[in-house]
mmCIF file of C-alpha atoms in Angstrom:
data_model
loop_
_atom_site.group_PDB
_atom_site.id
_atom_site.type_symbol
_atom_site.label_atom_id
_atom_site.label_comp_id
_atom_site.label_asym_id
_atom_site.label_seq_id
_atom_site.Cartn_x
_atom_site.Cartn_y
_atom_site.Cartn_z
ATOM 1 C CA MET E 1 -245.771 -207.216 189.411
ATOM 2 C CA LEU E 2 -246.471 -204.762 192.234
ATOM 3 C CA LEU E 3 -243.183 -202.941 191.624
ATOM 4 C CA ALA E 4 -244.024 -202.589 187.935
ATOM 5 C CA ALA E 5 -247.482 -201.240 188.714
ATOM 6 C CA ARG E 6 -245.987 -198.816 191.225
ATOM 7 C CA SER E 7 -243.467 -197.590 188.673
ATOM 8 C CA GLN E 8 -246.190 -197.089 186.059
ATOM 9 C CA LEU E 9 -248.304 -195.142 188.572
ATOM 10 C CA ILE E 10 -245.371 -192.876 189.468
ATOM 11 C CA GLU E 11 -244.641 -192.301 185.783
ATOM 12 C CA TRP E 12 -248.292 -191.462 185.109
ATOM 13 C CA PHE E 13 -248.310 -188.892 187.919
ATOM 14 C CA LYS E 14 -245.167 -187.297 186.512
ATOM 15 C CA LEU E 15 -246.752 -186.971 183.071
ATOM 16 C CA ASN E 16 -250.089 -185.738 184.425
ATOM 17 C CA LYS E 17 -249.001 -183.168 186.989
ATOM 18 C CA THR E 18 -252.198 -181.158 186.792
ATOM 19 C CA VAL E 19 -254.411 -184.177 187.485
ATOM 20 C CA ALA E 20 -252.018 -185.355 190.202
ATOM 21 C CA ASN E 21 -252.195 -181.921 191.812
ATOM 22 C CA LEU E 22 -255.996 -182.060 191.933
ATOM 23 C CA ILE E 23 -256.012 -185.622 193.259
ATOM 24 C CA THR E 24 -253.524 -184.767 196.020
ATOM 25 C CA GLY E 25 -255.704 -181.995 197.410
ATOM 26 C CA LEU E 26 -258.883 -184.068 197.178
ATOM 27 C CA PHE E 27 -257.188 -187.060 198.824
ATOM 28 C CA ILE E 28 -256.108 -184.915 201.781
ATOM 29 C CA ALA E 29 -259.672 -183.612 202.113
ATOM 30 C CA VAL E 30 -261.201 -187.099 202.051
ATOM 31 C CA ILE E 31 -258.844 -188.486 204.700
ATOM 32 C CA THR E 32 -259.217 -185.441 206.961
ATOM 33 C CA THR E 33 -263.022 -185.357 206.784
ATOM 34 C CA LEU E 34 -263.444 -189.100 207.323
ATOM 35 C CA LEU E 35 -261.103 -188.890 210.309
ATOM 36 C CA PHE E 36 -263.326 -186.203 211.823
ATOM 37 C CA VAL E 37 -266.371 -188.414 211.229
ATOM 38 C CA ALA E 38 -264.625 -191.420 212.808
ATOM 39 C CA LEU E 39 -263.704 -189.346 215.879
ATOM 40 C CA GLY E 40 -267.322 -188.281 216.324
ATOM 41 C CA LEU E 41 -266.657 -184.612 215.622
ATOM 42 C CA LEU E 42 -269.234 -184.529 212.816
ATOM 43 C CA LYS E 43 -272.247 -186.400 214.189
ATOM 44 C CA GLY E 44 -275.776 -186.553 212.842
ATOM 45 C CA PHE E 45 -275.061 -185.474 209.280
ATOM 46 C CA SER E 46 -276.313 -187.215 206.148
ATOM 47 C CA VAL E 47 -274.024 -188.815 203.578
ATOM 48 C CA GLN E 48 -274.705 -185.866 201.258
ATOM 49 C CA SER E 49 -273.592 -183.427 203.958
ATOM 50 C CA VAL E 50 -270.390 -185.400 204.560
ATOM 51 C CA ILE E 51 -269.671 -185.347 200.819
ATOM 52 C CA GLY E 52 -270.239 -181.598 200.974
ATOM 53 C CA PHE E 53 -267.762 -181.299 203.839
ATOM 54 C CA ILE E 54 -265.187 -183.244 201.816
ATOM 55 C CA VAL E 55 -265.533 -180.876 198.864
ATOM 56 C CA VAL E 56 -265.335 -177.811 201.107
ATOM 57 C CA ALA E 57 -262.319 -179.275 202.923
ATOM 58 C CA TRP E 58 -260.756 -179.695 199.476
ATOM 59 C CA LEU E 59 -261.247 -175.976 198.895
ATOM 60 C CA ALA E 60 -259.539 -175.339 202.260
ATOM 61 C CA VAL E 61 -256.570 -177.515 201.279
ATOM 62 C CA GLU E 62 -256.138 -175.627 198.007
ATOM 63 C CA ASN E 63 -256.554 -172.294 199.786
ATOM 64 C CA GLY E 64 -253.777 -173.245 202.187
ATOM 65 C CA GLY E 65 -251.475 -174.281 199.352
ATOM 66 C CA ASN E 66 -251.992 -171.013 197.498
ATOM 67 C CA ASP E 67 -252.313 -168.498 200.324
ATOM 68 C CA VAL E 68 -249.631 -169.483 202.853
ATOM 69 C CA SER E 69 -247.071 -167.988 200.474
ATOM 70 C CA LYS E 70 -248.383 -164.470 201.111
ATOM 71 C CA GLY E 71 -247.039 -164.565 204.652
ATOM 72 C CA ILE E 72 -243.855 -166.574 204.288
ATOM 73 C CA ALA E 73 -242.488 -165.470 200.903
ATOM 74 C CA PRO E 74 -240.692 -162.390 202.363
ATOM 75 C CA LEU E 75 -239.460 -164.570 205.230
ATOM 76 C CA LEU E 76 -237.814 -166.864 202.695
ATOM 77 C CA ALA E 77 -236.623 -164.015 200.446
ATOM 78 C CA SER E 78 -234.859 -162.245 203.317
ATOM 79 C CA GLY E 79 -232.959 -165.406 204.235
ATOM 80 C CA ALA E 80 -234.529 -165.519 207.695
ATOM 81 C CA ALA E 81 -235.746 -169.099 207.140
ATOM 82 C CA SER E 82 -235.361 -172.069 204.810
ATOM 83 C CA LYS E 83 -238.294 -173.059 202.604
ATOM 84 C CA GLN E 84 -239.275 -176.021 204.766
ATOM 85 C CA THR E 85 -238.995 -174.046 208.013
ATOM 86 C CA ALA E 86 -241.071 -171.234 206.527
ATOM 87 C CA LEU E 87 -243.780 -173.668 205.387
ATOM 88 C CA ILE E 88 -243.972 -175.346 208.808
ATOM 89 C CA TYR E 89 -244.116 -171.963 210.528
ATOM 90 C CA GLY E 90 -246.798 -170.665 208.152
ATOM 91 C CA ALA E 91 -248.927 -173.796 208.490
ATOM 92 C CA GLY E 92 -248.686 -173.730 212.289
ATOM 93 C CA VAL E 93 -249.728 -170.094 212.623
ATOM 94 C CA THR E 94 -252.500 -170.650 210.071
ATOM 95 C CA ILE E 95 -253.966 -173.374 212.280
ATOM 96 C CA ILE E 96 -253.866 -171.123 215.346
ATOM 97 C CA GLY E 97 -255.612 -168.325 213.459
ATOM 98 C CA GLY E 98 -258.255 -170.674 212.098
ATOM 99 C CA ILE E 99 -259.153 -172.029 215.531
ATOM 100 C CA LEU E 100 -259.544 -168.516 216.938
ATOM 101 C CA SER E 101 -261.464 -167.227 213.907
ATOM 102 C CA ILE E 102 -264.784 -168.591 215.189
ATOM 103 C CA PHE E 103 -264.658 -166.085 218.025
ATOM 104 C CA ILE E 104 -263.320 -163.129 216.036
ATOM 105 C CA SER E 105 -264.560 -163.179 212.434
ATOM 106 C CA MET E 106 -268.269 -164.035 212.596
ATOM 107 C CA LYS E 107 -269.089 -160.963 210.461
ATOM 108 C CA LEU E 108 -267.424 -162.579 207.468
ATOM 109 C CA LEU E 109 -269.269 -165.859 208.084
ATOM 110 C CA LYS E 110 -272.631 -164.100 207.903
ATOM 111 C CA LEU E 111 -271.631 -162.034 204.870
ATOM 112 C CA PHE E 112 -270.856 -165.079 202.768
ATOM 113 C CA THR E 113 -273.979 -167.007 203.799
ATOM 114 C CA THR E 114 -276.566 -164.232 203.577
ATOM 115 C CA GLY E 115 -274.859 -161.259 201.950
ATOM 116 C CA LEU E 116 -274.618 -162.286 198.294
ATOM 117 C CA ILE E 117 -277.919 -164.018 197.434
ATOM 118 C CA GLY E 118 -281.327 -162.719 198.511
ATOM 119 C CA SER E 119 -283.036 -164.187 201.570
ATOM 120 C CA GLY E 120 -285.934 -165.394 199.425
ATOM 121 C CA PHE E 121 -283.613 -167.684 197.480
ATOM 122 C CA PRO E 122 -282.463 -170.553 199.738
ATOM 123 C CA ILE E 123 -279.060 -172.126 199.193
ATOM 124 C CA THR E 124 -279.485 -175.865 198.767
ATOM 125 C CA GLY E 125 -276.899 -178.449 199.631
ATOM 126 C CA ASN E 126 -276.384 -179.228 195.939
ATOM 127 C CA MET E 127 -275.788 -175.554 195.164
ATOM 128 C CA ALA E 128 -273.205 -175.366 197.945
ATOM 129 C CA LEU E 129 -271.427 -178.387 196.477
ATOM 130 C CA MET E 130 -271.193 -176.765 193.049
ATOM 131 C CA ILE E 131 -269.929 -173.522 194.600
ATOM 132 C CA ALA E 132 -267.193 -175.399 196.447
ATOM 133 C CA VAL E 133 -266.228 -177.447 193.379
ATOM 134 C CA GLY E 134 -265.866 -174.366 191.178
ATOM 135 C CA ALA E 135 -263.745 -172.460 193.703
ATOM 136 C CA ALA E 136 -261.612 -175.492 194.636
ATOM 137 C CA LEU E 137 -260.863 -176.377 191.017
ATOM 138 C CA TRP E 138 -259.832 -172.826 190.174
ATOM 139 C CA VAL E 139 -257.527 -172.395 193.172
ATOM 140 C CA ALA E 140 -256.032 -175.858 192.602
ATOM 141 C CA LEU E 141 -255.263 -175.053 188.964
ATOM 142 C CA ALA E 142 -253.732 -171.712 189.947
ATOM 143 C CA THR E 143 -251.525 -173.411 192.553
ATOM 144 C CA ARG E 144 -250.444 -175.980 189.986
ATOM 145 C CA PHE E 145 -249.130 -173.178 187.764
ATOM 146 C CA ALA E 146 -247.711 -171.189 190.715
ATOM 147 C CA LEU E 147 -250.128 -168.260 190.384
ATOM 148 C CA PRO E 148 -251.234 -166.454 193.557
ATOM 149 C CA VAL E 149 -254.999 -166.003 193.223
ATOM 150 C CA SER E 150 -257.770 -164.874 195.524
ATOM 151 C CA THR E 151 -259.888 -167.597 197.102
ATOM 152 C CA THR E 152 -262.331 -164.813 197.969
ATOM 153 C CA HIS E 153 -262.766 -164.008 194.278
ATOM 154 C CA ALA E 154 -263.087 -167.698 193.410
ATOM 155 C CA ILE E 155 -265.849 -168.175 196.006
ATOM 156 C CA ILE E 156 -267.665 -165.052 194.843
ATOM 157 C CA GLY E 157 -267.479 -166.106 191.192
ATOM 158 C CA SER E 158 -268.890 -169.533 192.036
ATOM 159 C CA ILE E 159 -271.692 -168.141 194.215
ATOM 160 C CA LEU E 160 -272.751 -165.613 191.584
ATOM 161 C CA THR E 161 -272.787 -168.197 188.800
ATOM 162 C CA VAL E 162 -274.588 -170.963 190.702
ATOM 163 C CA GLY E 163 -277.077 -168.477 192.174
ATOM 164 C CA SER E 164 -277.804 -166.966 188.765
ATOM 165 C CA LEU E 165 -278.191 -170.372 187.090
ATOM 166 C CA THR E 166 -280.586 -171.533 189.800
ATOM 167 C CA TYR E 167 -282.719 -168.447 190.451
ATOM 168 C CA GLY E 168 -281.801 -165.896 187.804
ATOM 169 C CA LEU E 169 -279.811 -162.660 187.945
ATOM 170 C CA SER E 170 -282.420 -160.970 190.136
ATOM 171 C CA SER E 171 -281.482 -163.259 193.049
ATOM 172 C CA ILE E 172 -278.074 -161.593 193.456
ATOM 173 C CA LEU E 173 -277.751 -158.748 195.966
ATOM 174 C CA TRP E 174 -275.714 -156.542 193.661
ATOM 175 C CA GLY E 175 -275.719 -153.639 196.126
ATOM 176 C CA ASN E 176 -274.025 -155.721 198.828
ATOM 177 C CA LEU E 177 -271.581 -157.093 196.290
ATOM 178 C CA VAL E 178 -270.372 -153.635 195.288
ATOM 179 C CA GLU E 179 -270.335 -152.092 198.766
ATOM 180 C CA LYS E 180 -268.881 -154.942 200.823
ATOM 181 C CA VAL E 181 -266.896 -156.987 198.325
ATOM 182 C CA VAL E 182 -265.956 -155.239 195.082
ATOM 183 C CA MET E 183 -264.731 -151.946 196.561
ATOM 184 C CA PRO E 184 -262.433 -153.473 199.229
ATOM 185 C CA LEU E 185 -261.010 -155.927 196.716
ATOM 186 C CA LEU E 186 -260.520 -153.198 194.122
ATOM 187 C CA PHE E 187 -258.636 -150.779 196.349
ATOM 188 C CA GLY E 188 -256.732 -153.341 198.451
ATOM 189 C CA PRO E 189 -253.875 -153.809 195.949
ATOM 190 C CA LEU E 190 -253.477 -150.060 195.350
ATOM 191 C CA VAL E 191 -253.405 -149.247 199.062
ATOM 192 C CA GLY E 192 -250.986 -152.118 199.715
ATOM 193 C CA LEU E 193 -248.564 -150.937 197.029
ATOM 194 C CA VAL E 194 -248.558 -147.291 198.139
ATOM 195 C CA ILE E 195 -248.201 -148.014 201.873
ATOM 196 C CA ALA E 196 -245.402 -150.542 201.294
ATOM 197 C CA TRP E 197 -243.558 -148.055 199.066
ATOM 198 C CA LEU E 198 -243.799 -145.315 201.709
ATOM 199 C CA LEU E 199 -242.993 -147.640 204.592
ATOM 200 C CA THR E 200 -239.825 -148.852 202.902
ATOM 201 C CA TYR E 201 -238.446 -145.325 202.897
ATOM 202 C CA VAL E 202 -239.226 -144.978 206.615
ATOM 203 C CA ILE E 203 -237.577 -148.301 207.480
ATOM 204 C CA LYS E 204 -234.468 -147.382 205.445
ATOM 205 C CA TYR E 205 -233.741 -144.515 207.828
ATOM 206 C CA VAL E 206 -234.497 -146.427 211.019
ATOM 207 C CA ARG E 207 -231.377 -148.179 212.280
ATOM 208 C CA LEU E 208 -232.684 -151.378 213.741
ATOM 209 C CA PRO E 209 -230.276 -153.896 215.276
ATOM 210 C CA LEU E 210 -229.921 -156.886 212.953
ATOM 211 C CA GLN E 211 -231.455 -159.272 215.470
ATOM 212 C CA ALA E 212 -234.405 -156.948 216.099
ATOM 213 C CA GLY E 213 -235.042 -156.745 212.353
ATOM 214 C CA LYS E 214 -235.064 -160.537 212.052
ATOM 215 C CA ILE E 215 -237.490 -160.841 214.969
ATOM 216 C CA LEU E 216 -239.821 -158.279 213.391
ATOM 217 C CA ILE E 217 -239.754 -160.193 210.100
ATOM 218 C CA TRP E 218 -240.714 -163.411 211.894
ATOM 219 C CA LEU E 219 -243.462 -161.690 213.896
ATOM 220 C CA SER E 220 -244.968 -159.851 210.937
ATOM 221 C CA SER E 221 -244.800 -162.994 208.791
ATOM 222 C CA GLY E 222 -246.691 -164.886 211.479
ATOM 223 C CA ALA E 223 -249.172 -162.020 211.755
ATOM 224 C CA ILE E 224 -250.037 -162.320 208.051
ATOM 225 C CA CYS E 225 -250.580 -166.077 208.269
ATOM 226 C CA PHE E 226 -252.669 -165.492 211.382
ATOM 227 C CA VAL E 227 -254.907 -162.727 210.033
ATOM 228 C CA ARG E 228 -255.355 -164.271 206.593
ATOM 229 C CA SER E 229 -256.580 -167.409 208.386
ATOM 230 C CA LEU E 230 -258.991 -165.237 210.394
ATOM 231 C CA ASN E 231 -260.208 -163.832 207.077
ATOM 232 C CA ASP E 232 -260.434 -167.002 204.976
ATOM 233 C CA VAL E 233 -261.611 -169.736 207.342
ATOM 234 C CA PRO E 234 -265.064 -168.155 207.954
ATOM 235 C CA LYS E 235 -265.632 -167.760 204.201
ATOM 236 C CA ILE E 236 -264.967 -171.447 203.598
ATOM 237 C CA VAL E 237 -266.922 -172.537 206.676
ATOM 238 C CA SER E 238 -269.893 -170.580 205.326
ATOM 239 C CA ILE E 239 -270.000 -172.934 202.327
ATOM 240 C CA ALA E 240 -269.836 -175.939 204.668
ATOM 241 C CA VAL E 241 -272.812 -174.480 206.543
ATOM 242 C CA MET E 242 -274.706 -174.212 203.257
ATOM 243 C CA ALA E 243 -273.819 -177.813 202.382
ATOM 244 C CA ALA E 244 -275.181 -179.020 205.721
ATOM 245 C CA LEU E 245 -278.354 -176.908 205.324
ATOM 246 C CA ILE E 246 -278.021 -175.320 208.753
ATOM 247 C CA GLY E 247 -278.437 -171.656 209.551
ATOM 248 C CA ILE E 248 -275.726 -169.646 211.271
ATOM 249 C CA ASP E 249 -278.037 -168.450 214.035
ATOM 250 C CA GLY E 250 -279.638 -171.855 214.515
ATOM 251 C CA ALA E 251 -276.494 -173.940 214.486
ATOM 252 C CA GLU E 252 -275.064 -175.209 217.746
ATOM 253 C CA MET E 253 -271.701 -173.732 218.717
ATOM 254 C CA LYS E 254 -270.305 -177.265 218.965
ATOM 255 C CA THR E 255 -271.246 -177.927 215.333
ATOM 256 C CA LEU E 256 -269.752 -174.649 214.155
ATOM 257 C CA PHE E 257 -266.564 -175.283 216.097
ATOM 258 C CA SER E 258 -266.206 -178.737 214.499
ATOM 259 C CA LEU E 259 -266.577 -177.211 211.037
ATOM 260 C CA PHE E 260 -264.095 -174.444 211.833
ATOM 261 C CA LEU E 261 -261.664 -177.070 213.115
ATOM 262 C CA LEU E 262 -262.091 -179.255 210.012
ATOM 263 C CA ILE E 263 -261.455 -176.360 207.639
ATOM 264 C CA THR E 264 -258.523 -175.148 209.746
ATOM 265 C CA VAL E 265 -256.799 -178.547 209.801
ATOM 266 C CA ALA E 266 -257.348 -179.031 206.055
ATOM 267 C CA MET E 267 -255.973 -175.545 205.368
ATOM 268 C CA GLY E 268 -252.939 -176.183 207.556
ATOM 269 C CA ILE E 269 -252.117 -179.473 205.815
ATOM 270 C CA GLY E 270 -252.584 -177.835 202.416
ATOM 271 C CA SER E 271 -250.224 -175.028 203.429
ATOM 272 C CA LEU E 272 -247.513 -177.525 204.326
ATOM 273 C CA VAL E 273 -247.955 -179.948 201.422
ATOM 274 C CA LYS E 274 -248.800 -177.610 198.528
ATOM 275 C CA GLY E 275 -247.395 -174.220 199.535
ATOM 276 C CA ALA E 276 -243.945 -174.376 197.937
ATOM 277 C CA ALA E 277 -244.742 -173.401 194.322
ATOM 278 C CA VAL E 278 -246.397 -170.023 194.897
ATOM 279 C CA THR E 279 -243.977 -169.233 197.752
ATOM 280 C CA GLU E 280 -241.011 -169.666 195.415
ATOM 281 C CA LEU E 281 -242.630 -167.421 192.798
ATOM 282 C CA LEU E 282 -243.322 -164.538 195.199
ATOM 283 C CA SER E 283 -240.018 -164.810 197.043
ATOM 284 C CA GLN E 284 -237.663 -165.270 194.083
ATOM 285 C CA LYS E 285 -239.251 -164.301 190.763
ATOM 286 C CA VAL E 286 -241.285 -161.103 191.276
ATOM 287 C CA THR E 287 -238.508 -158.952 192.753
ATOM 288 C CA ASN E 288 -235.441 -159.210 194.976
ATOM 289 C CA LEU E 289 -236.331 -158.435 198.580
ATOM 290 C CA ASP E 290 -233.779 -157.496 201.215
ATOM 291 C CA ASP E 291 -234.393 -157.363 204.971
ATOM 292 C CA LYS E 292 -235.914 -153.864 204.875
ATOM 293 C CA SER E 293 -238.219 -154.398 201.895
ATOM 294 C CA SER E 294 -239.278 -157.791 203.293
ATOM 295 C CA LEU E 295 -240.186 -156.165 206.589
ATOM 296 C CA SER E 296 -242.051 -153.371 204.784
ATOM 297 C CA SER E 297 -244.173 -155.760 202.731
ATOM 298 C CA LEU E 298 -244.930 -157.938 205.744
ATOM 299 C CA LEU E 299 -245.958 -155.039 207.987
ATOM 300 C CA THR E 300 -248.145 -153.540 205.260
ATOM 301 C CA THR E 301 -249.978 -156.784 204.579
ATOM 302 C CA SER E 302 -250.496 -157.770 208.213
ATOM 303 C CA LEU E 303 -251.852 -154.336 209.224
ATOM 304 C CA LEU E 304 -254.212 -154.000 206.264
ATOM 305 C CA VAL E 305 -255.610 -157.536 206.535
ATOM 306 C CA MET E 306 -256.011 -157.196 210.325
ATOM 307 C CA PHE E 307 -257.943 -153.971 209.767
ATOM 308 C CA ALA E 308 -260.160 -155.719 207.215
ATOM 309 C CA SER E 309 -260.847 -158.642 209.567
ATOM 310 C CA LYS E 310 -261.837 -156.299 212.382
ATOM 311 C CA PHE E 311 -264.423 -154.524 210.243
ATOM 312 C CA GLY E 312 -265.685 -157.577 208.371
ATOM 313 C CA LEU E 313 -264.271 -156.535 204.982
ATOM 314 C CA PRO E 314 -263.376 -159.530 202.765
ATOM 315 C CA VAL E 315 -260.141 -158.137 201.326
ATOM 316 C CA SER E 316 -257.891 -160.444 199.388
ATOM 317 C CA THR E 317 -254.674 -161.238 201.218
ATOM 318 C CA THR E 318 -253.330 -162.288 197.817
ATOM 319 C CA HIS E 319 -253.836 -158.867 196.257
ATOM 320 C CA VAL E 320 -252.588 -156.921 199.261
ATOM 321 C CA SER E 321 -249.473 -159.019 199.863
ATOM 322 C CA SER E 322 -248.467 -159.297 196.187
ATOM 323 C CA SER E 323 -248.834 -155.547 195.650
ATOM 324 C CA ALA E 324 -246.974 -154.879 198.923
ATOM 325 C CA ILE E 325 -244.059 -157.035 197.729
ATOM 326 C CA ILE E 326 -243.922 -155.000 194.502
ATOM 327 C CA GLY E 327 -244.280 -151.649 196.259
ATOM 328 C CA SER E 328 -241.665 -152.403 198.905
ATOM 329 C CA ASN E 329 -238.902 -152.742 196.327
ATOM 330 C CA LEU E 330 -239.867 -149.977 193.889
ATOM 331 C CA HIS E 331 -237.359 -147.716 195.648
ATOM 332 C CA SER E 332 -234.698 -149.743 193.812
ATOM 333 C CA GLY E 333 -236.184 -148.670 190.485
ATOM 334 C CA VAL E 334 -238.864 -149.911 188.101
ATOM 335 C CA LYS E 335 -236.431 -152.411 186.583
ATOM 336 C CA SER E 336 -236.100 -154.171 189.936
ATOM 337 C CA VAL E 337 -239.525 -155.748 189.362
ATOM 338 C CA ASN E 338 -240.146 -158.605 186.919
ATOM 339 C CA TRP E 339 -243.115 -157.065 185.132
ATOM 340 C CA VAL E 340 -243.701 -160.145 182.983
ATOM 341 C CA ILE E 341 -244.440 -162.173 186.112
ATOM 342 C CA VAL E 342 -246.500 -159.305 187.524
ATOM 343 C CA ARG E 343 -248.564 -159.194 184.323
ATOM 344 C CA HIS E 344 -249.298 -162.918 184.609
ATOM 345 C CA ILE E 345 -250.293 -162.499 188.248
ATOM 346 C CA VAL E 346 -252.621 -159.561 187.540
ATOM 347 C CA LEU E 347 -254.190 -161.425 184.628
ATOM 348 C CA SER E 348 -254.893 -164.372 186.922
ATOM 349 C CA TRP E 349 -256.636 -161.960 189.316
ATOM 350 C CA ILE E 350 -258.800 -160.560 186.517
ATOM 351 C CA VAL E 351 -259.960 -163.937 185.250
ATOM 352 C CA THR E 352 -260.486 -165.551 188.670
ATOM 353 C CA VAL E 353 -264.141 -164.513 189.126
ATOM 354 C CA PRO E 354 -265.288 -165.612 185.640
ATOM 355 C CA GLY E 355 -262.904 -168.583 185.633
ATOM 356 C CA ALA E 356 -264.179 -170.025 188.907
ATOM 357 C CA GLY E 357 -267.703 -169.168 187.789
ATOM 358 C CA LEU E 358 -267.308 -171.158 184.576
ATOM 359 C CA LEU E 359 -265.950 -174.173 186.472
ATOM 360 C CA ALA E 360 -268.857 -173.949 188.912
ATOM 361 C CA ALA E 361 -271.274 -173.686 185.965
ATOM 362 C CA ALA E 362 -269.730 -176.777 184.366
ATOM 363 C CA ALA E 363 -270.100 -178.688 187.625
ATOM 364 C CA PHE E 364 -273.678 -177.421 187.984
ATOM 365 C CA LEU E 365 -274.673 -178.473 184.452
ATOM 366 C CA PHE E 366 -272.909 -181.821 184.794
ATOM 367 C CA TYR E 367 -274.845 -182.490 187.998
ATOM 368 C CA ARG E 368 -278.111 -181.565 186.263
ATOM 369 C CA ILE E 369 -277.392 -184.005 183.436
ATOM 370 C CA LEU E 370 -276.790 -186.789 185.963
#
């Protein structure tokens, strides 16, 4: 009886891969959050806040599954590591970056809690839940279909939609959106492509010992996983702060550290469990990377994202790394790039803000009906 039920469950999961993908991420988030509660790392919060943390941890899991590929895809493409080794390495460095992000990337935390919606329009716990649901669903669906998308864009789309539905369009700080979010995200891919293209030519004429080249690939791959964690963890923690209805300035450092740790652990597990699909796409299907082009794309991405983290600019690691991978191999000719895959990737970027916004709106309206 039990064996039959088990077989039916496995068969159902095979036939419903999209639903199974969503359930996997949510299950990881539930277990991780409840473990933190059981260990006393999240004390004094209401049931609603804990539910909010679970949803936000779900977003972190999906972010890890989609974004770890940006750092390790060239590592895999160059033959420096196997897929499993690359995933373990990427997840480990992601966790280190997430833990340190509380001390380094506070500018991003404040931007995403106070920089998009006016101060006269408070973010409620329910609004934060809908924001997290919209972003998590979009990133999870993108990961299911092996599309590298921007969690930053998904969060922004959800915030704009939920804020507009609650308070109206006048509640959105459009000036901050253009200056601090839209412009960096718009020019990130272009800058990444051009720098990677130029850097590849430089690296071609530098005779590095084979071992030194491999070491640089490992180091730059780790740097991307590290800095993208510095960039993304504060954004996701900011939603957890909203869900708990605590202010950044008024929150105890112990509470903030617990939230940073929760999001970091969830992101690390997501990177390991769900990171294979997008990694395979970027490493094998966009273009063929050799040691030199892999190193070029990795150096370009790590330097640009590190620069963005230092100055509090929420650039998309997805856009920068994907364009760097394309640019690093253009020296081999336009035909060296699979433009059909590139077109699908760019289209997914374009529809991420409205797509996540629509999912957040659906969650918002569903909640209102209940």
